[in-house]
Backbone as CSV, one residue per row, in Angstrom:
resi,resn,N_x,N_y,N_z,CA_x,CA_y,CA_z,C_x,C_y,C_z
1,MET,4.493,0.405,-2.550,4.716,1.909,-3.087,3.102,2.349,-2.674
2,ALA,3.171,3.792,-2.194,1.962,4.284,-1.834,1.929,5.596,-2.649
3,CYS,0.806,6.117,-2.765,0.200,7.249,-3.581,-0.242,8.235,-2.525
4,GLN,0.167,9.660,-2.415,-0.371,10.332,-1.799,-0.809,11.646,-2.258
5,TYR,-2.022,11.692,-2.331,-2.757,12.685,-2.880,-3.181,13.823,-2.153
6,LYS,-2.699,15.173,-2.458,-3.123,16.332,-1.727,-3.657,17.388,-2.878
7,PRO,-4.596,18.355,-2.596,-5.286,18.399,-1.123,-5.988,17.173,-0.944
8,ALA,-6.581,16.584,0.244,-7.244,15.787,0.528,-8.733,16.402,-0.207
9,GLY,-9.483,14.808,-0.357,-10.900,15.229,-0.819,-11.784,14.565,-0.060
10,ASN,-13.055,14.398,-0.330,-13.914,13.547,0.394,-14.082,13.951,2.043
11,VAL,-14.035,15.124,2.177,-13.898,15.555,3.656,-15.312,15.420,4.326
12,PRO,-15.482,14.631,5.389,-16.812,14.265,5.855,-17.498,15.524,6.269
13,GLY,-18.752,15.595,5.777,-19.680,16.879,6.050,-19.577,17.982,5.206
14,LYS,-18.760,17.742,4.060,-18.615,18.637,2.903,-19.010,17.919,1.816
15,ARG,-19.596,18.808,0.702,-19.937,18.342,-0.445,-18.923,18.746,-1.629
16,PRO,-18.695,17.677,-2.447,-17.738,17.591,-3.375,-18.113,18.392,-4.623
17,TYR,-19.313,18.764,-4.686,-19.631,19.794,-5.942,-20.423,20.826,-5.402
18,LEU,-20.372,21.787,-6.185,-21.049,22.993,-5.897,-22.574,22.865,-6.394
19,PRO,-23.514,23.347,-5.588,-24.794,23.322,-6.260,-25.088,24.118,-7.357
20,GLY,-26.312,23.539,-8.006,-26.696,24.231,-9.159,-26.956,23.406,-10.468
21,ARG,-27.167,24.013,-11.608,-27.412,23.348,-12.912,-26.060,22.482,-13.135
22,ALA,-26.011,21.410,-13.540,-24.972,20.706,-14.276,-24.276,21.470,-15.587
23,CYS,-22.969,21.341,-15.181,-22.170,22.140,-16.245,-22.468,23.540,-16.375
24,SER,-22.972,24.399,-15.274,-23.387,25.857,-15.396,-22.115,26.567,-14.925
25,LYS,-20.966,25.934,-14.633,-19.851,26.825,-14.181,-18.760,26.234,-15.198
26,CYS,-18.727,25.480,-16.192,-17.752,24.843,-16.873,-16.890,25.986,-17.572
27,PRO,-15.641,25.821,-17.508,-14.633,26.848,-18.040,-14.917,26.962,-19.589
28,GLN,-14.675,27.971,-20.076,-14.883,28.332,-21.474,-14.307,27.661,-22.335
29,ALA,-13.368,26.769,-22.103,-12.643,25.931,-23.194,-13.207,24.564,-23.230
30,SER,-14.305,24.179,-22.524,-14.607,22.949,-22.237,-16.260,22.716,-22.645
31,GLU,-16.752,21.653,-22.478,-18.030,21.258,-23.052,-18.804,20.231,-21.929
32,CYS,-19.857,20.236,-22.164,-20.673,19.575,-20.929,-21.005,18.074,-21.542
33,ARG,-20.504,16.953,-21.104,-20.620,15.608,-21.084,-21.172,15.010,-20.024
34,LEU,-22.086,14.250,-20.573,-22.713,13.450,-19.124,-22.830,14.186,-17.610
35,ASN,-23.513,15.116,-18.004,-23.345,16.249,-16.809,-22.160,16.756,-16.303
36,GLN,-21.065,16.536,-17.041,-19.815,16.847,-16.408,-18.908,17.817,-17.425
37,CYS,-18.182,18.808,-16.724,-17.290,19.603,-17.757,-16.078,18.912,-18.152
38,VAL,-15.952,18.838,-19.421,-14.968,18.082,-20.159,-14.161,18.835,-21.064
39,VAL,-12.722,18.980,-20.830,-11.766,19.542,-21.884,-11.253,18.419,-22.928
40,ASN,-10.942,18.988,-23.924,-10.617,18.098,-25.094,-9.760,17.007,-24.619
41,SER,-8.805,17.006,-23.855,-7.885,16.005,-23.319,-8.731,14.831,-22.740
42,ASP,-10.002,14.878,-22.256,-10.863,14.011,-21.592,-11.870,13.573,-22.594
43,LEU,-11.877,14.215,-23.746,-13.014,13.748,-24.862,-12.969,12.365,-25.068
44,ASP,-12.038,11.697,-25.228,-11.679,10.621,-25.778,-12.207,9.472,-24.913
45,VAL,-12.158,9.674,-23.368,-12.608,8.811,-22.217,-14.073,8.948,-22.405
46,VAL,-14.724,10.123,-22.838,-16.168,10.297,-22.538,-16.769,9.597,-23.728
47,LEU,-16.311,9.874,-24.771,-16.843,9.352,-26.163,-16.737,7.967,-26.017
48,GLN,-15.681,7.467,-25.526,-15.544,5.898,-25.497,-16.733,5.410,-24.446
49,ALA,-16.935,6.045,-23.504,-18.124,5.610,-22.553,-19.508,5.665,-23.282
50,GLU,-19.461,6.606,-24.301,-20.726,6.885,-24.866,-20.862,5.812,-26.037
51,GLY,-19.814,5.147,-26.306,-19.729,4.233,-27.450,-19.556,5.181,-28.772
52,LYS,-18.931,6.031,-28.801,-18.819,6.899,-29.943,-17.092,7.059,-30.292
53,GLN,-16.819,7.496,-31.385,-15.459,7.729,-31.794,-14.994,9.006,-31.753
54,ALA,-13.836,9.255,-31.347,-13.266,11.051,-31.215,-13.116,11.284,-32.672
55,THR,-13.200,12.796,-32.947,-12.847,13.252,-34.113,-12.053,14.294,-33.711
56,ILE,-11.615,14.528,-32.648,-10.433,15.577,-32.259,-9.261,14.908,-31.737
57,SER,-8.101,15.378,-31.983,-6.806,14.982,-31.436,-6.317,15.913,-30.540
58,ALA,-6.067,15.825,-29.155,-5.663,16.937,-28.493,-4.637,16.570,-27.539
59,THR,-3.972,17.687,-27.209,-2.812,17.311,-25.848,-2.859,18.471,-25.100
60,THR,-2.788,18.046,-23.797,-2.889,18.952,-22.902,-1.576,19.199,-22.027
61,LYS,-1.095,20.280,-21.792,0.168,20.573,-21.050,-0.166,21.533,-19.654
62,LEU,0.171,20.934,-18.644,0.101,21.617,-17.353,1.088,22.689,-17.028
63,ILE,0.557,23.947,-16.838,1.561,25.045,-16.729,1.071,25.429,-15.304
64,GLY,1.899,25.267,-14.383,1.693,25.951,-12.895,0.065,25.257,-12.615
65,LYS,-0.812,26.285,-12.249,-2.368,26.041,-11.937,-3.152,25.863,-13.211
66,GLN,-2.858,26.244,-14.073,-3.663,26.372,-15.348,-3.000,25.231,-16.595
67,ALA,-3.975,24.542,-17.173,-3.664,23.970,-18.229,-4.032,24.383,-19.608
68,THR,-2.989,24.247,-20.396,-3.157,24.738,-21.469,-3.532,23.753,-22.892
69,THR,-4.561,23.708,-23.477,-4.921,22.643,-24.483,-4.721,23.049,-26.010
70,SER,-3.951,21.997,-26.776,-4.095,22.554,-28.094,-4.683,21.278,-29.095
71,ALA,-5.862,21.627,-29.770,-6.300,20.672,-30.566,-6.103,20.703,-31.986
72,VAL,-6.383,19.618,-32.944,-6.209,19.404,-34.191,-7.468,18.626,-34.284
73,THR,-8.496,19.529,-35.732,-9.588,18.706,-35.696,-9.434,18.223,-37.390
């Protein structure tokens, strides 16, 4: 079995990130953790990496090119 990811990334000669301050262009429904934009669906992974426990339960549903997130606190 093989996985094919599109569009391709890691293009030689191109930077994978935009220049600027970390998290300066995060979407409104996200927060900055470990200098990366994180939405609620990613929060458990980040908190686990920081040795903390999540206090938010979230689900993410992908619709076209936009993701909608609903959270329960």
